CSV table of C-alpha atoms in Angstrom, one decimal:
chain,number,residue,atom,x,y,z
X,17,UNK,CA,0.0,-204.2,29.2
X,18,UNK,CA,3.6,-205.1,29.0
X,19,UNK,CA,6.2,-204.2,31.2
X,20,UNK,CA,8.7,-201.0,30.9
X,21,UNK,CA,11.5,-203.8,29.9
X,22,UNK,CA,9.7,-205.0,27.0
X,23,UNK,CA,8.6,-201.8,25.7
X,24,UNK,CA,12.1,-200.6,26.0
X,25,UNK,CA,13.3,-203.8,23.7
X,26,UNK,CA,10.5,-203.2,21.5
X,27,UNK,CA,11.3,-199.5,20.8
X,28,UNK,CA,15.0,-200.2,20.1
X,29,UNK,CA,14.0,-202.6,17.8
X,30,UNK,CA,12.6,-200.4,15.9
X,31,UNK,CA,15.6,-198.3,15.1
X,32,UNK,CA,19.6,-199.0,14.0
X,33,UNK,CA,22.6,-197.4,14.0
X,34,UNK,CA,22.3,-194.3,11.4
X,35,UNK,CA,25.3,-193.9,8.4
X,36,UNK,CA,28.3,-191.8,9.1
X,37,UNK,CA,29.4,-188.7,7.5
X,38,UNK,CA,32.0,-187.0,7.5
X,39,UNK,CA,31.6,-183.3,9.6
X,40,UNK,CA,34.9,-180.2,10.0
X,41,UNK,CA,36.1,-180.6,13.4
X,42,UNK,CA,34.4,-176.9,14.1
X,43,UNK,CA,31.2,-178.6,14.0
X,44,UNK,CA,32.3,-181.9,15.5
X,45,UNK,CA,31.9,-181.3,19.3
X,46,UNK,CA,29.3,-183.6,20.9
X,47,UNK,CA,28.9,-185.6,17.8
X,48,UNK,CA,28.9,-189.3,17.8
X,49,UNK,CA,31.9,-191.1,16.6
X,50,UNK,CA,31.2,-194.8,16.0
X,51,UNK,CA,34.5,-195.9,14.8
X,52,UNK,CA,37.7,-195.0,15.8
X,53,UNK,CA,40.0,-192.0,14.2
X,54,UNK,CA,43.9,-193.0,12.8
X,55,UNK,CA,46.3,-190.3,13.0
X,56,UNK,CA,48.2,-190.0,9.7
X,57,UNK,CA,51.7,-188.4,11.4
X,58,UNK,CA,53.5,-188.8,14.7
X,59,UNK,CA,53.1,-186.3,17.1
X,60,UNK,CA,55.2,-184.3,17.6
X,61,UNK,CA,56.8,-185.5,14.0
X,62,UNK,CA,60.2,-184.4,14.9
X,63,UNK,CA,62.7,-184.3,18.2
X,64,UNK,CA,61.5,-180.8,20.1
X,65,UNK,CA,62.7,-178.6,22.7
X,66,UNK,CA,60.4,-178.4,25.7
X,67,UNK,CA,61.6,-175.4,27.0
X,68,UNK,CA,63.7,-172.1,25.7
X,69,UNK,CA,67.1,-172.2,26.2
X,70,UNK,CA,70.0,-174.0,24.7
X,71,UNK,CA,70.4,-177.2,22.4
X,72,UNK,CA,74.1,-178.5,23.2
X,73,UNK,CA,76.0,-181.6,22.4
X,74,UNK,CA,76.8,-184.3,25.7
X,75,UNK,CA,76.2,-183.4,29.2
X,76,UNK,CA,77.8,-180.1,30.1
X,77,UNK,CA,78.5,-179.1,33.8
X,78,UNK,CA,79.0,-176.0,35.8
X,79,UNK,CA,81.4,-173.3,34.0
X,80,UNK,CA,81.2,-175.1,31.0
X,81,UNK,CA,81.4,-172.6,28.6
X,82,UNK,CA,79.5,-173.0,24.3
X,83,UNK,CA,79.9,-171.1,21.0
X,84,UNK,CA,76.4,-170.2,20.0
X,85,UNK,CA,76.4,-170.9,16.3
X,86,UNK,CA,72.8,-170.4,15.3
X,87,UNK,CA,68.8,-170.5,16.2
X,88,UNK,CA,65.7,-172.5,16.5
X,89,UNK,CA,62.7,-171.4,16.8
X,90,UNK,CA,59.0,-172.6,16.5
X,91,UNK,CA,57.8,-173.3,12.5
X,92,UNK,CA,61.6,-172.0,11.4
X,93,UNK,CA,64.4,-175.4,12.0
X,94,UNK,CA,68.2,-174.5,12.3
X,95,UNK,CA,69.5,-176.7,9.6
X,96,UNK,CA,73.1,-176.8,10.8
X,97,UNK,CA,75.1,-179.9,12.9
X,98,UNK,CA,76.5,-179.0,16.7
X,99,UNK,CA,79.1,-180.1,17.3
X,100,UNK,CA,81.2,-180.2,20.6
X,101,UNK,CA,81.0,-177.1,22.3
X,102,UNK,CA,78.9,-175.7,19.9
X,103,UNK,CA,74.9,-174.5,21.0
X,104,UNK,CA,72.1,-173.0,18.8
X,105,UNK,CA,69.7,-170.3,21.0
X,106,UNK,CA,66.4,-172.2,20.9
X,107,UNK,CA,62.7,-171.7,21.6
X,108,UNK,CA,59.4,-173.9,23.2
X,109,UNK,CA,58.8,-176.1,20.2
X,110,UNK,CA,61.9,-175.5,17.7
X,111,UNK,CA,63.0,-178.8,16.1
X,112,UNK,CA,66.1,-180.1,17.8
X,113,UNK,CA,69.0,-179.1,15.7
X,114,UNK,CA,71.2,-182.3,14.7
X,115,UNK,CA,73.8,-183.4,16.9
X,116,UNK,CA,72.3,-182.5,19.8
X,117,UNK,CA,71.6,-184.5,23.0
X,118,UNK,CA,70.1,-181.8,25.7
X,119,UNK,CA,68.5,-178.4,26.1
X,120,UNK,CA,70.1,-176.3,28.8
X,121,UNK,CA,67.4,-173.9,29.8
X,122,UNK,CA,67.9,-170.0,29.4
X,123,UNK,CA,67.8,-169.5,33.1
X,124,UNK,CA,71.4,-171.6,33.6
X,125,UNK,CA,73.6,-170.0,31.5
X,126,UNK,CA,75.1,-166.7,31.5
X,127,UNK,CA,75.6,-165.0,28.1
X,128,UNK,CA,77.8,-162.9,26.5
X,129,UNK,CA,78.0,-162.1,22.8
X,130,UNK,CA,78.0,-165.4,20.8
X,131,UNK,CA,79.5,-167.1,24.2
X,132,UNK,CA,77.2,-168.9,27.0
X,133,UNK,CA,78.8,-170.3,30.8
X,134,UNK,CA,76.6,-172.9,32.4
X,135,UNK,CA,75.8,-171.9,35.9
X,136,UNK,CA,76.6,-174.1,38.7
X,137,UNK,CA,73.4,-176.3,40.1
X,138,UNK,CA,71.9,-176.0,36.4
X,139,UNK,CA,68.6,-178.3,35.7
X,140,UNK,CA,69.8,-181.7,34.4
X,141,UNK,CA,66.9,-182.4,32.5
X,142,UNK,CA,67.6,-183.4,29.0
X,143,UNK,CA,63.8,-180.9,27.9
X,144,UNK,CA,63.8,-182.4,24.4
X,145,UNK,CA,60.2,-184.3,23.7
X,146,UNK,CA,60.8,-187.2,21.5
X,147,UNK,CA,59.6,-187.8,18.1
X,148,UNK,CA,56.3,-189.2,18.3
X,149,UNK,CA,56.4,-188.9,22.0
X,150,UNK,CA,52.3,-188.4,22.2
X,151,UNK,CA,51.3,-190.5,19.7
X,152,UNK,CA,52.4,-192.4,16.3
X,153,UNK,CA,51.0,-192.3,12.5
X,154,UNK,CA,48.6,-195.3,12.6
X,155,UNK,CA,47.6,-195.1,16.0
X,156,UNK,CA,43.7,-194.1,16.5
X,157,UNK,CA,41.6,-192.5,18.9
X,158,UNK,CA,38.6,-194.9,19.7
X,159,UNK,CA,34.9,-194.9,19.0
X,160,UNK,CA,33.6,-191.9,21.5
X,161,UNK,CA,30.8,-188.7,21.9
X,162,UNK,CA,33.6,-186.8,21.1
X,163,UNK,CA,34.3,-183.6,23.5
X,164,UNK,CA,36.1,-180.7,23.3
X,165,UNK,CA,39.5,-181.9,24.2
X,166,UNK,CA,38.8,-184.5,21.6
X,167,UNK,CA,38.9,-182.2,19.0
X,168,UNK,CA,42.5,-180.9,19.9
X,169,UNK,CA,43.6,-184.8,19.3
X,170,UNK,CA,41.9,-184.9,16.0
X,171,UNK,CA,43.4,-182.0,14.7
X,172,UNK,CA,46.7,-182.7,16.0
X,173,UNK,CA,46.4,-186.6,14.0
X,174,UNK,CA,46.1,-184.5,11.1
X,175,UNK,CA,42.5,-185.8,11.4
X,176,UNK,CA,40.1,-182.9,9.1
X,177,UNK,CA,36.6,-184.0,8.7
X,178,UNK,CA,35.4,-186.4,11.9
X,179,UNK,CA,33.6,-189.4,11.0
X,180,UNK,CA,31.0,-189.6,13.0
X,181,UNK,CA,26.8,-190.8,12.9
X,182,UNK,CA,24.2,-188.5,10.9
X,183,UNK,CA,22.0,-186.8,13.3
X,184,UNK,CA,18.7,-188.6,13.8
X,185,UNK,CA,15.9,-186.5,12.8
X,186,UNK,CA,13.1,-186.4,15.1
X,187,UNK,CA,10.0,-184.9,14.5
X,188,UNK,CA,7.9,-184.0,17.5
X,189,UNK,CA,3.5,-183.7,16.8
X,190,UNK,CA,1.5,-182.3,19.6
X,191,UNK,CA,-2.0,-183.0,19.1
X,192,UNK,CA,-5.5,-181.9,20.2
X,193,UNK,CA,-8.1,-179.2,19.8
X,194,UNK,CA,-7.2,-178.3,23.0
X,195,UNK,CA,-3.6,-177.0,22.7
X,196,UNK,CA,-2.2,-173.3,21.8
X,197,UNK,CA,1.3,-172.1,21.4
X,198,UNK,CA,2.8,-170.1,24.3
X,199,UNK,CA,2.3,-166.6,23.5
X,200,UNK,CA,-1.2,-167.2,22.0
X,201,UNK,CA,-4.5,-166.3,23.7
X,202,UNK,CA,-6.2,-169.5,24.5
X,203,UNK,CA,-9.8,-169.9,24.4
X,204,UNK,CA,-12.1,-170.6,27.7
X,205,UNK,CA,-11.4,-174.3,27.3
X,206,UNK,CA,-8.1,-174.6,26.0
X,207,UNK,CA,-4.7,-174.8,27.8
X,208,UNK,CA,-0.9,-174.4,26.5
X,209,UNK,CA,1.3,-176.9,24.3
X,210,UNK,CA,4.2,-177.4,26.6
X,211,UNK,CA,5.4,-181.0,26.4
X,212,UNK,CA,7.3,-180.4,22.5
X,213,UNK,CA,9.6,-177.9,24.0
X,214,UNK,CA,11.1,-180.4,27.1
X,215,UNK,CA,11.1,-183.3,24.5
X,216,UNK,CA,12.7,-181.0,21.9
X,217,UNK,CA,15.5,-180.3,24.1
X,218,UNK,CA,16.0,-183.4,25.5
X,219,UNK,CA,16.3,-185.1,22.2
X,220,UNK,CA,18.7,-182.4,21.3
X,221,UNK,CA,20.3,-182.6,24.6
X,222,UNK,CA,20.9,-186.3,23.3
X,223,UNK,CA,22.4,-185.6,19.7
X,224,UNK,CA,19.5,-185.9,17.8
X,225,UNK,CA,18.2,-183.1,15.2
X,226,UNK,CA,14.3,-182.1,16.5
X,227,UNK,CA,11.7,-180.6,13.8
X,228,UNK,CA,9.0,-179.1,16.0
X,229,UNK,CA,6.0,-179.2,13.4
X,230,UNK,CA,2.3,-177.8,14.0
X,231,UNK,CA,-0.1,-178.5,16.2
X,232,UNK,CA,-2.3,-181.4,14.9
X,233,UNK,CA,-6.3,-180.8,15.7
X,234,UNK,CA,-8.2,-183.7,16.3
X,235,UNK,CA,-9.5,-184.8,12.9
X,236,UNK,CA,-8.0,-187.3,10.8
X,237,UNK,CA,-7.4,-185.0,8.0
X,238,UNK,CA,-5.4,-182.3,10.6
X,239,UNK,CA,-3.6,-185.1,11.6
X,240,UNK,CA,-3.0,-186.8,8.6
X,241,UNK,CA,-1.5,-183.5,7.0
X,242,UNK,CA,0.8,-183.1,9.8
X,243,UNK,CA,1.8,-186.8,10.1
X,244,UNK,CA,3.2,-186.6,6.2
X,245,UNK,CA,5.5,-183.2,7.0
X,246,UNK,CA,7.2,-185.3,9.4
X,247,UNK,CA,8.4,-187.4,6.0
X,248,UNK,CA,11.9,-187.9,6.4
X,249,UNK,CA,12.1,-187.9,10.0
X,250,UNK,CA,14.0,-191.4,12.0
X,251,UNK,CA,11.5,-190.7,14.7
X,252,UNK,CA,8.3,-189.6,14.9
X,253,UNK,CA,7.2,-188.5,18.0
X,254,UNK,CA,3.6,-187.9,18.8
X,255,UNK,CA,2.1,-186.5,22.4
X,256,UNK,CA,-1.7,-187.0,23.0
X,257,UNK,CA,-3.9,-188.7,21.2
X,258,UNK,CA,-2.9,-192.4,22.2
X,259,UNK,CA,-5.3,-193.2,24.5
X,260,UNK,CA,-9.0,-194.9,24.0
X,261,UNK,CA,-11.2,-191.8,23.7
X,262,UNK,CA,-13.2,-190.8,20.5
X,263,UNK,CA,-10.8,-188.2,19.7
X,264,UNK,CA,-7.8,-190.1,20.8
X,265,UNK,CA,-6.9,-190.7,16.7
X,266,UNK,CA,-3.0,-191.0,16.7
X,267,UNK,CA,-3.4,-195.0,16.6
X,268,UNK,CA,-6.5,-194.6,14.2
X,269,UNK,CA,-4.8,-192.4,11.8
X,270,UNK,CA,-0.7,-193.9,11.3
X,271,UNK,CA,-2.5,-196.9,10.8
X,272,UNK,CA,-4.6,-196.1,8.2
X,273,UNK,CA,-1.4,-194.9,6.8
X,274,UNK,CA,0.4,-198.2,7.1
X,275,UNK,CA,2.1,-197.9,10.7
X,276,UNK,CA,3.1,-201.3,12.0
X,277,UNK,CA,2.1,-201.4,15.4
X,278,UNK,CA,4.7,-203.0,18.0
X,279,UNK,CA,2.8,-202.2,20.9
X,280,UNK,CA,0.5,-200.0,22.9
X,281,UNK,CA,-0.2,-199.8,26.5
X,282,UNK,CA,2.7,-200.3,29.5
X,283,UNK,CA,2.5,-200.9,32.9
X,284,UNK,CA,4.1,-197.9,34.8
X,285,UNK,CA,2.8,-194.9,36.3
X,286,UNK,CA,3.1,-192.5,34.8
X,287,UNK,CA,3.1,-193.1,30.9
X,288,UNK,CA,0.3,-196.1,30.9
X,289,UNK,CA,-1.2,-195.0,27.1
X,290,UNK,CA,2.5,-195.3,25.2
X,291,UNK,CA,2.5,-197.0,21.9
X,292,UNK,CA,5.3,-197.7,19.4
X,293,UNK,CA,5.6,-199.0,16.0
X,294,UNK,CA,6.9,-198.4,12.2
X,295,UNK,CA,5.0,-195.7,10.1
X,296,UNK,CA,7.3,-195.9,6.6
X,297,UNK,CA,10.9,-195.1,7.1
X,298,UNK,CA,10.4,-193.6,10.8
X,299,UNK,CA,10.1,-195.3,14.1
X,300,UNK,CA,6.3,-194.1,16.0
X,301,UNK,CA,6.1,-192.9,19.3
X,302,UNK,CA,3.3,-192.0,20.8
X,303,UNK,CA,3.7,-190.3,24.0
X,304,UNK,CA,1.2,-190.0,26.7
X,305,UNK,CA,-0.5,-186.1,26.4
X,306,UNK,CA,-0.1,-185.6,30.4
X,307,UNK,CA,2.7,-183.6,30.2
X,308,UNK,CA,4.7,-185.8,33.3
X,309,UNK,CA,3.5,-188.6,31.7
X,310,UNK,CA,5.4,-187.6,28.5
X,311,UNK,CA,8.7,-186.5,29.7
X,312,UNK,CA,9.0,-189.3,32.0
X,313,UNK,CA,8.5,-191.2,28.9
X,314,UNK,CA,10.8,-189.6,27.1
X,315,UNK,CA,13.7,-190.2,29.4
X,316,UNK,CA,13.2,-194.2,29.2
X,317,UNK,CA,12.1,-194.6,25.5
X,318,UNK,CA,12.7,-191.9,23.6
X,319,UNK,CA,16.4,-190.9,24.4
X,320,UNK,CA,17.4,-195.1,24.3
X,321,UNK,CA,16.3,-194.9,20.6
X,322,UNK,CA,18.5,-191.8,19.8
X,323,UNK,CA,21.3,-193.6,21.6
X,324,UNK,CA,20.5,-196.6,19.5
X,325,UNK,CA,20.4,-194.8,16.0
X,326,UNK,CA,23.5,-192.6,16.7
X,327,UNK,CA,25.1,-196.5,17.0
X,328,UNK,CA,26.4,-196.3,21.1
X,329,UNK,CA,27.3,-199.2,21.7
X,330,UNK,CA,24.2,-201.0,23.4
X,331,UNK,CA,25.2,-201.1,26.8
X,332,UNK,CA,24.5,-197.5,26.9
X,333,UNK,CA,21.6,-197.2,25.2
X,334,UNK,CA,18.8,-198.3,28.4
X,335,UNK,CA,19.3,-195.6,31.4
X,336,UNK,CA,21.3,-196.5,34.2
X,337,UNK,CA,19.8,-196.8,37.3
X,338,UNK,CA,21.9,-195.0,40.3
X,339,UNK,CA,22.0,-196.0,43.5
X,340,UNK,CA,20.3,-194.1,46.7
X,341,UNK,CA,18.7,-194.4,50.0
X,342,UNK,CA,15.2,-193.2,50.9
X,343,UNK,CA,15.0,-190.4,53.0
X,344,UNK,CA,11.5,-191.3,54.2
X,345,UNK,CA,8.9,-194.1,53.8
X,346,UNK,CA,7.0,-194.9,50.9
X,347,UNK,CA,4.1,-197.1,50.6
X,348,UNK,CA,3.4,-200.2,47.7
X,349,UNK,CA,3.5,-199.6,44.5
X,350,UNK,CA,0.6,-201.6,43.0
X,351,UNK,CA,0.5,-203.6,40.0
X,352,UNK,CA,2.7,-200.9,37.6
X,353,UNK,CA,6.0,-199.9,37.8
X,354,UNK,CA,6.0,-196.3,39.4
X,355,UNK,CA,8.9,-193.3,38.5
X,356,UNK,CA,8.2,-190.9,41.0
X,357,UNK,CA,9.4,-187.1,40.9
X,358,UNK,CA,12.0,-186.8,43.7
X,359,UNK,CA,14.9,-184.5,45.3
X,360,UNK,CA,18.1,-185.5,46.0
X,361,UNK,CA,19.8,-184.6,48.8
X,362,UNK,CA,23.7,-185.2,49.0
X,363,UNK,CA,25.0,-186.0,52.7
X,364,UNK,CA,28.0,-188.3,52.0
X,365,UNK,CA,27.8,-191.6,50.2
X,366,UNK,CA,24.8,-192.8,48.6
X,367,UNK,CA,22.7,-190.0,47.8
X,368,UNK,CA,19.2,-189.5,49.7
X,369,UNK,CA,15.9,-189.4,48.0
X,370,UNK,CA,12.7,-187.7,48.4
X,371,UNK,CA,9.6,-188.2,46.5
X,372,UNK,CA,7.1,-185.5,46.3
X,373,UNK,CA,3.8,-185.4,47.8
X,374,UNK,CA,2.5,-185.1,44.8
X,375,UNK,CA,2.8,-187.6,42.2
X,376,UNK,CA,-0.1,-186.3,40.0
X,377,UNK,CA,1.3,-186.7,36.0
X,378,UNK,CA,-0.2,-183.1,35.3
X,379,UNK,CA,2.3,-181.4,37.6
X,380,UNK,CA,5.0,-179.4,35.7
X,381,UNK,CA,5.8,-177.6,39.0
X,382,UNK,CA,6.7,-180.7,40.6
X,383,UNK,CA,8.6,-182.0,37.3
X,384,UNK,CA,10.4,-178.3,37.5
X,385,UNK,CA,11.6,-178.9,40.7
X,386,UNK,CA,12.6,-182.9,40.7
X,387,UNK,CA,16.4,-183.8,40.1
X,388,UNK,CA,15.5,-187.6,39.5
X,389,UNK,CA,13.1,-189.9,39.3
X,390,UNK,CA,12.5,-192.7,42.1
X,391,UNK,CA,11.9,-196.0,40.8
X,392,UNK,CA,9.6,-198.2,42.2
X,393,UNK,CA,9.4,-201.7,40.8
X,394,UNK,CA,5.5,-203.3,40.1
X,395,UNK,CA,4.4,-204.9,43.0
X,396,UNK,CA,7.2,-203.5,45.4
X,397,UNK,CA,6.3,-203.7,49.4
X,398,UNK,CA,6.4,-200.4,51.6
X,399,UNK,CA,10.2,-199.3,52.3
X,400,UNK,CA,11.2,-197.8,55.3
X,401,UNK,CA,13.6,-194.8,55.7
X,402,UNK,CA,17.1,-195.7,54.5
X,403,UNK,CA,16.0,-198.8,52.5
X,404,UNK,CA,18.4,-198.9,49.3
X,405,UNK,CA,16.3,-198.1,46.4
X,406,UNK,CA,17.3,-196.8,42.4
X,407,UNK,CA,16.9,-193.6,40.5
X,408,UNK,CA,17.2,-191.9,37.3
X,409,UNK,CA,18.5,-188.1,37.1
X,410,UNK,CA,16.5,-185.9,35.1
């Protein structure tokens, strides 16, 4: 067995930063972009007014009294020059008309016909917004999972099509005779396929693009069959199946197929009988069938290999451990590293955390109910109450 480390270098070294395309900024939103973005015009590209009101020349005072000549508003410049004493009626966003230095706002000045009176204690503020006040032509919006308010900034750089990574394609296989589809009527000694849905959501949770294919029955030529649909897939991810039984084929069958085994067997609890490798184009891996077992897994391989081929840079492909304090003793951990359901409780500062009673890896109720996943290094001593400790949200 080799530790959760290892297998965690292994796995990424099995996959690489995918190419970029290039995606409308509708369909940009949670994308990956792994260079950075250069805005092709300033922002705003021309002197604007910040508020409605007046554009006049110098620094009138109270009683001051302008000529209106003309008007500004929004998409439609006044073309003309001010000049002193003159002012051109303007609007949120008009270009400044030439020759002038200020916007008095509508709210200072009195009116009447062509003919406006600054009111005494009027706002001072200049209200123009500078030519390229927000941001220059050239300068770029760095490498990023681009979000929402993202998108705004892209489009305002005159930026149409984001360059960002290709979705990895991930192709999920349960396996066994055992398994039926939710919604089917299972025989007397069969149970339902639930670990593809989790992993399927968590991989898309993560960026990646999940093909959910058929249930593979335990014969190498049900397995084989399924194993080529995933063609094209970056990932291939198979639960069950990767253990040492007679039916446990997974290993038996890519294989035979030409997989490139990097390893098989880990030492945590729960996820013991994980296994990884190359199988043509496509990272393997082979996920535990134990439902736990599996989504635990998924969390520290599976999602660090979708980091890894949408190209984040690699200090963010591993999870990050947060800090916490136990909320009641735990005993040793034994030889294996053990991730433990838990509930965290929020009290001020560090978090506190709860495992479960139950730790068995067959437990979706418990998995339902955990908010993280208490980490317990191989070998670790009994802790007491408040000991500091690490955890992983789920």
């Amino acid at each position: 067995m080799i530790s959760v480390e290892d297998a965690l270098v292994q796995c990424l070294a099995l996959v690489g930063p995918l190419p970029v395309e290039h995606v409308p900024l509708a369909l940009a939103a949670g994308r990956y972009m792994p260079g950075p973005a250069t805005a092709s015009r300033d922002q705003p590209p021309f002197a604007a007014s910040a508020m409605d009101g007046y554009a006049v020349q110098g620094d009138p005072t109270a009683d001051d009294r302008f000529t209106v000549v003309g008007e500004a508003g929004a998409g439609h410049a006044w073309h003309g020059t001010l000049g002193p004493l003159q002012a051109a009626r303007i609007f949120t966003g008009a270009p400044l008309p030439d020759g002038a230095t200020r916007v008095i706002i509508q709210e200072d000045v009195i009116r009447d016909g062509d003919t406006i009176t600054v009111k005494p204690g009027a706002d001072a503020g200049t209200h123009i917004r500078p030519a390229g006040q927000d941001f220059r032509a050239g300068d770029t919006l760095p490498a990023r999972l681009l979000r929402p308010n993202d998108l705004a900034l892209l489009a305002s750089m005159n930026v149409a099509l984001a360059p960002v990574t290709r979705r990895p394609v991930v192709a999920i296989i349960a396996t066994g005779d055992e398994l039926v589809m939710p919604g089917e009527t299972p025989g007397p000694d069969q149970i339902i396929a639930s670990n593809s849905f989790t992993l399927k959501a968590l991989a898309e949770e993560a960026g990646a693009e999940v093909r959910l294919l058929p249930i593979a029955r335990d014969t190498v030529e049900a397995l084989s069959f399924v194993l080529g649909l995933a063609e094209g897939a970056d990932v291939i991810v198979t639960t069950g199946g990767a253990s040492v039984g007679e039916h446990d084929l997974v290993a038996q069958v890519a294989e035979s197929l030409g997989m490139q085994r990097a390893f098989w067997k880990i030492a945590m609890r729960p996820g013991k009988p994980l296994m990884a490798g190359r199988l043509g184009g496509a990272a393997l891996l082979g996920l535990p069938g134990n439902p736990v077992s599996s989504v635990v897994c998924a969390h520290l391989f599976l999602l660090p290999m979708i980091r890894a081929l949408l190209g984040l840079p690699a200090d963010f492909h591993a999870p990050r451990p947060q800090p916490a304090v136990l909320a009641e003793d735990v005993g040793p951990t034994g030889p294996r590293a053990h991730y433990m359901r838990a509930r965290l409780t929020q009290t001020g500062g560090l978090p506190r955390i709860t495992p479960f009673d139950r730790q068995d890896s067959s437990l979706l109720s418990i998995l339902s109910s955990a908010d993280a996943l208490l980490i317990r290094p191989a070998g670790d001593s009994p802790r007491s109450t408040g000991a500091p400790v690490t955890y992983l949200p789920i």
